[in-house]
Amino acid sequence: MKRPAFDWHVVVRRLPLGVALGATAFALVWVLFWAPKTNFGPAIHSPSAFLLTLLDSVTLAGLLFIVASGFSLIFGLMRVVNMAHGSFLLLGGYIAYEMQQWMTNGGGLTVFSSQVSAWEWIVPAIVAAAAIACLGLGVQQLFLRWTMGQDLRQALITIAISVIVADQIIAHFPLESTVEKGSAVNTSWPGSIDRLVNLHVAGVQYSLAKLSMLALGVGVGIALWLWLYRTKTGMIIRAGVDDRQMTSALGLNVQVTFAIAFAVGAALAALGGAVFASYAGVNPTTDGQWLLYSLVVVIVGGLGSIFGTVAGSLLFGLVYNFSVAYLPTTGNNCCGQYPIVFTFALLAFVLAFRPHGIFGRPA
Amino acid sequence: MRRLNVRKWRLLLPLAALAVASAAIAASSFGATSKVIRLAIMSDCKGAFAGGYELDLGGAQAALAQYAGGKPTNRAKPSDGMTGIKIGGHPVKIVGYGCGNDTVPLAISETKRLMEQLNADVMIGPLSGDEAVAIAHYAQKHPKKTFIIGTAGSQDPTLQIAPKNMFRYHGDGAQWNAGAGVIAYKRLHWRKAAIIMDDYSFGWTSAAGLISDFCGVGGKITKRVFPPLNTTDYAPYIRQLPGPNQVDGYFWVVGGTGTGPSLKAYEQAYGRVDPKKFVGNLFFFFQSGFADVAPRLIGAYYGGFGNAPGLKTRQARQYESTVKKWYGPAKFNVTDSFVYNYYNAAHALVIGLARSKGAVGAKLQAALPRKIRTGYQVSNHGVVKLDSNRQAITDQYPQQIVKGPDGKPAAKVVGFVPSVAQSFGGIFKKTSPPPGRKQPPCVKHKFPWQGHIRAVVNGKITNKIIG
Amino acid sequence: MKALAVDKSFVERAIGATALVLVALGPLIFRGYFAHTILTQTFWLGIAAASLIFLSAYGGMISLAQTALYGIAAFALGNLVGRGEVKGLHLGYSPWLSVVLAIAITTALGLVFGAVASRSTGIYFLMITLTYAVIVFYFVGQTPLLGGFSGVSGLQDYTPGIVGNPVAHPNRLYYIALVTAVGVYVAIRYVVRTPFGISLMGIRDDPVRMGSLGYNAALHRTLAFTFAAFIASLAGILFGWWNGVVAPDHVGLSATVDLLIVAVIGGLGRIEGAWLGAFTFVVINNYVRGFGFLNNHFFTSLGLDASHFATYIGVIFLLIVLVSPDGLIGLWDRLWSLARRQGGAARSAAAAAGATAPRG
């Protein structure tokens, strides 16, 4: 039988990938050389704006990674979609705020970073992470341990918990009586890093605090990698991700490992909350926003994979910042909806040719 | 066979219980249809403005106590209720407090609960602008019910929608900012400014007040940036603003939960904020802004909230002592507009019901006063007038954040702008385009209060003209 | 001894018929607020929940995008039909045309959403649909052209003749919603018996085997999702007429979770659960707020006063998920089989022991 000269099946299968690559190439050309009617013009005209946007994207990706890695870890190992991840982040942010206020005698008011030492930032972050690790452990032991294997039921349980936690945060935080319950709060970066540094490239000055945030994200990534790939517990976790039944059949204590992994995942959410409280501030709508961000990052990057989370964070950070910076800003009906439309486009592109995310594996 | 009957009975039991329960619920919401006037007070007990709940109720109930014989159940907590309200011999019952969260869905469902399930005749409220827009549409469809707005700052309810049964005895978001733009030009010597505003109707309305004034005396807005509401990361939007060496200052109209994050994003791009280069709106100081934002902006000016804390007039002192008399133990700030606006709304209601002799509906709407004496009004012998859309024309007081004696931020009135109307010097009409991204344009314009804005020093309105 | 004469499905049909008669006479028996706010809301919310339960029960897919879809229908309707000073596009199309277009737009979007998500299953599908929901929320909130943050209003002013003015004549909307709900129920029961429905259930149970038999799983899921989007759009239209206003918060994260709670309370396994769950949710949501006895110091300091009804709903939801994950209907099913087993055991005990009085 003669083979047809042109195989349509191949074309259809490769179409989404082709479209995605074509769109990426077009976007690069647009940003670097063309970008008409935009705020800055193309990169060749204003390289500083391009560099600043690129740095904003990468530093945001650092923060996204910290938060999303916790989510990805919990899912990768236990197949639990922790819908309460955003609530853990929010509670972590409020706890970090209360701790910093207590240490600096803030009286409920925003403190200036000049009054905050590095210690007064680090300790609140650690306390927040530890507190939420305990909460996560409690949730895991009470509700998730005996519902193993029932993915949907566990997702529903975590949704219920997120509703309750979110409502209770509004009832009790901030603790100071001078501030209204449910108010937005923020923590300050330590004074030593809350300043601009000259990068000596294209005359760009950048916030050292944001660069530290990126460094923290990288540090968390390295620490996670070392933990998962160089320690015994990490090895058990990876084995559990690959084949849970076999791992427990081999006599390894899967239950303890699950508990540890959930606690670590929750702690990462809280750490992200403490960082975000300094980056922007937290308020009662923050939990929903960060749940969305975590979801997009891990869907795009792939669940259960550190590299996937890195890829997802970078892509999301880039899409967010570049869509605001490099799309036309003239006209009455522009701009506001760009980031969200492009986020959806990113999601659609990736899912069209990799339904489990870029680095993901089927369940 | 006996078992079978028992089982049938068991099965029918839940059904019967369900039917009985439904009937009970339905019946329990039967209100007594007597001659009692039924009042509902709508506020926010959750969401961004949850802190306003006790203040709103306290303000309204203080007026009811003072003018209608109401007796607070608990002088430390207004939400515990009030009894004994009588106007012209007709008893008034507060049938319920609405608990919104600044969103439209809850506003509508609470309004339905109050006006339909609990059968209220009059509503005082709501608290927020978006809620008021939704309730204005509701009011249009229920002409027999009367609505007196609480503290909402959106323009639509009394301009674009303007139902005949809706009244507002205070200014809207644009009116609240009258004078701040002139102060930026005359006192801070700004000539070129950029403005960043929430990309939705309250943001545009509030910004319109600042832009019109500033451009009206000759200032120029060189750039407008519109981050969407609910933005988490303001960094890319801050990048669109010109740097601090390219403009004399920034008008900051990002509000609610966005004020703090946007300022932080600015600091992480350009360094510490210089309060002399930032002029904002009420969100610099009120609600969350007090702890989150104001400490960083000591010395910054902002459009007010329609109130005048520290104003030393007899009328102001009378108002403040009246509220303290009834709800002093509740320890809230009586100069806060949440208290002030609800107080005036309730006061107006008492006057209206007295004139209509207890009748509600259209008779009450005809009887509600078109002129009322309020605490912080000075022009027109201290009387606020309503325009043809039942919207107040009031004095406005631009304010400045200062450090209070206890080290906490405090609000200081610095200016007095007489008789600001919603039309804002003629630029807002029902037929003209509503505030938007490019609306109003930056043009020189003569406002009625230009040349009449007086400086306020230590609570006294001086004769010194700011601009 | 004869087998149980009382048949479970007979009892259920009897209950259903009684309920139907009660609601058919609703406006006459019940007070206006109860009928038009509680019951009409139950009807359209139940339709939305039915779209979710259809996908979960027969497709094995839990979709959190149904709220967004019914919201899109309402937004589309508002933008198409509104005129004059109403926010949004206010295109001023005729009411019937707008209804048809709104349904068409929502169904088309459902097709796109479904196609993108169709190759993902289980928990991945849940997460992707949740992402859709939040994206739609941000999109409608941040696009002032379509109404923006305060939403679109005027939906009650431009209704088709048969609906009339829902404020002046709420009974008409009541019956239209009731008829639509019954129609949706019948349609779903019919669809699941067609070859499409049966192969959908097969794909739910064993996609690999069905794939090897030549069935295109992704296509079936996409079409099921499209059908569910169509049902959700009906709910959206009714919601628009009932509420008069649609704002971004009607499709936000909490509204999405609320619909899931409705479906879970009712029961994700059976379509009847949709309306049972909707009724329960609406009643709790509405009446807890009026529980003044909760507003004392004790409850407030625990964060449990009447304003925190979200906590109560969250706790009830949690209890149902822990105790009876297939909802109230699942509870009903299990009580039946428990009673049947007890009855059977007692029968054989009685037969064995003679004339001992049976339990139960």
PDB file of C-alpha atoms in Angstrom, chain B residues 253-330:
ATOM      1  CA  VAL B 253      -6.556  57.022  43.736  1.00  0.00           C
ATOM      2  CA  VAL B 254      -5.953  53.351  44.377  1.00  0.00           C
ATOM      3  CA  GLY B 255      -8.225  52.397  47.211  1.00  0.00           C
ATOM      4  CA  GLY B 256      -9.575  49.691  49.398  1.00  0.00           C
ATOM      5  CA  THR B 257      -7.117  46.845  49.745  1.00  0.00           C
ATOM      6  CA  GLY B 258      -4.931  48.217  46.957  1.00  0.00           C
ATOM      7  CA  THR B 259      -3.618  51.406  48.566  1.00  0.00           C
ATOM      8  CA  GLY B 260      -0.945  49.688  50.633  1.00  0.00           C
ATOM      9  CA  PRO B 261       0.281  47.253  47.956  1.00  0.00           C
ATOM     10  CA  SER B 262       0.479  49.945  45.295  1.00  0.00           C
ATOM     11  CA  LEU B 263       2.496  52.238  47.547  1.00  0.00           C
ATOM     12  CA  LYS B 264       4.785  49.368  48.461  1.00  0.00           C
ATOM     13  CA  ALA B 265       5.307  48.609  44.803  1.00  0.00           C
ATOM     14  CA  TYR B 266       6.221  52.264  44.323  1.00  0.00           C
ATOM     15  CA  GLU B 267       8.725  52.121  47.159  1.00  0.00           C
ATOM     16  CA  GLN B 268      10.302  49.032  45.702  1.00  0.00           C
ATOM     17  CA  ALA B 269      10.697  50.839  42.394  1.00  0.00           C
ATOM     18  CA  TYR B 270      11.648  54.371  43.396  1.00  0.00           C
ATOM     19  CA  GLY B 271      12.494  54.369  47.097  1.00  0.00           C
ATOM     20  CA  ARG B 272      10.711  55.764  50.106  1.00  0.00           C
ATOM     21  CA  VAL B 273       7.561  57.805  49.380  1.00  0.00           C
ATOM     22  CA  ASP B 274       7.864  61.537  49.944  1.00  0.00           C
ATOM     23  CA  PRO B 275       4.538  62.640  51.455  1.00  0.00           C
ATOM     24  CA  LYS B 276       4.805  65.987  49.699  1.00  0.00           C
ATOM     25  CA  LYS B 277       4.648  64.225  46.381  1.00  0.00           C
ATOM     26  CA  PHE B 278       1.499  62.235  47.068  1.00  0.00           C
ATOM     27  CA  VAL B 279      -2.066  63.488  47.207  1.00  0.00           C
ATOM     28  CA  GLY B 280      -4.761  60.925  47.658  1.00  0.00           C
ATOM     29  CA  ASN B 281      -8.356  60.357  48.601  1.00  0.00           C
ATOM     30  CA  LEU B 282     -10.064  59.107  51.748  1.00  0.00           C
ATOM     31  CA  PHE B 283      -8.316  55.749  51.471  1.00  0.00           C
ATOM     32  CA  PHE B 284      -5.121  57.351  52.692  1.00  0.00           C
ATOM     33  CA  PHE B 285      -6.615  57.506  56.134  1.00  0.00           C
ATOM     34  CA  PHE B 286      -9.876  55.696  56.617  1.00  0.00           C
ATOM     35  CA  GLN B 287     -10.515  52.072  57.530  1.00  0.00           C
ATOM     36  CA  SER B 288      -7.485  49.911  56.631  1.00  0.00           C
ATOM     37  CA  GLY B 289      -5.576  52.979  55.501  1.00  0.00           C
ATOM     38  CA  PHE B 290      -5.202  54.200  59.043  1.00  0.00           C
ATOM     39  CA  ALA B 291      -2.791  51.476  60.110  1.00  0.00           C
ATOM     40  CA  ASP B 292      -1.562  50.294  56.759  1.00  0.00           C
ATOM     41  CA  VAL B 293      -0.909  53.482  54.818  1.00  0.00           C
ATOM     42  CA  ALA B 294      -1.156  56.646  56.895  1.00  0.00           C
ATOM     43  CA  PRO B 295       1.992  56.064  58.980  1.00  0.00           C
ATOM     44  CA  ARG B 296       4.048  56.257  55.789  1.00  0.00           C
ATOM     45  CA  LEU B 297       2.374  59.419  54.602  1.00  0.00           C
ATOM     46  CA  ILE B 298       2.595  61.788  57.513  1.00  0.00           C
ATOM     47  CA  GLY B 299       2.249  65.240  55.979  1.00  0.00           C
ATOM     48  CA  ALA B 300       0.386  64.183  52.855  1.00  0.00           C
ATOM     49  CA  TYR B 301      -2.821  65.888  51.811  1.00  0.00           C
ATOM     50  CA  TYR B 302      -5.926  64.045  50.764  1.00  0.00           C
ATOM     51  CA  GLY B 303      -9.478  64.782  49.755  1.00  0.00           C
ATOM     52  CA  GLY B 304     -11.746  64.370  52.713  1.00  0.00           C
ATOM     53  CA  PHE B 305     -14.669  62.184  53.485  1.00  0.00           C
ATOM     54  CA  GLY B 306     -17.185  65.010  53.853  1.00  0.00           C
ATOM     55  CA  ASN B 307     -16.414  65.324  57.545  1.00  0.00           C
ATOM     56  CA  ALA B 308     -14.328  67.867  59.417  1.00  0.00           C
ATOM     57  CA  PRO B 309     -12.611  66.401  62.470  1.00  0.00           C
ATOM     58  CA  GLY B 310     -11.583  69.131  64.871  1.00  0.00           C
ATOM     59  CA  LEU B 311     -13.782  71.818  63.358  1.00  0.00           C
ATOM     60  CA  LYS B 312     -14.524  74.362  66.043  1.00  0.00           C
ATOM     61  CA  THR B 313     -18.013  75.544  65.269  1.00  0.00           C
ATOM     62  CA  ARG B 314     -20.960  75.398  67.623  1.00  0.00           C
ATOM     63  CA  GLN B 315     -22.899  73.163  65.250  1.00  0.00           C
ATOM     64  CA  ALA B 316     -20.020  70.717  64.983  1.00  0.00           C
ATOM     65  CA  ARG B 317     -19.569  70.557  68.719  1.00  0.00           C
ATOM     66  CA  GLN B 318     -23.290  70.011  69.208  1.00  0.00           C
ATOM     67  CA  TYR B 319     -23.290  67.125  66.774  1.00  0.00           C
ATOM     68  CA  GLU B 320     -20.253  65.496  68.373  1.00  0.00           C
ATOM     69  CA  SER B 321     -21.537  65.824  71.912  1.00  0.00           C
ATOM     70  CA  THR B 322     -24.942  64.462  70.897  1.00  0.00           C
ATOM     71  CA  VAL B 323     -23.423  61.279  69.540  1.00  0.00           C
ATOM     72  CA  LYS B 324     -21.152  60.975  72.564  1.00  0.00           C
ATOM     73  CA  LYS B 325     -24.143  61.421  74.843  1.00  0.00           C
ATOM     74  CA  TRP B 326     -25.848  58.358  73.455  1.00  0.00           C
ATOM     75  CA  TYR B 327     -22.991  56.126  72.387  1.00  0.00           C
ATOM     76  CA  GLY B 328     -19.916  57.468  74.139  1.00  0.00           C
ATOM     77  CA  PRO B 329     -19.189  54.092  75.779  1.00  0.00           C
ATOM     78  CA  ALA B 330     -18.914  52.541  72.311  1.00  0.00           C
TER      79      ALA B 330
END
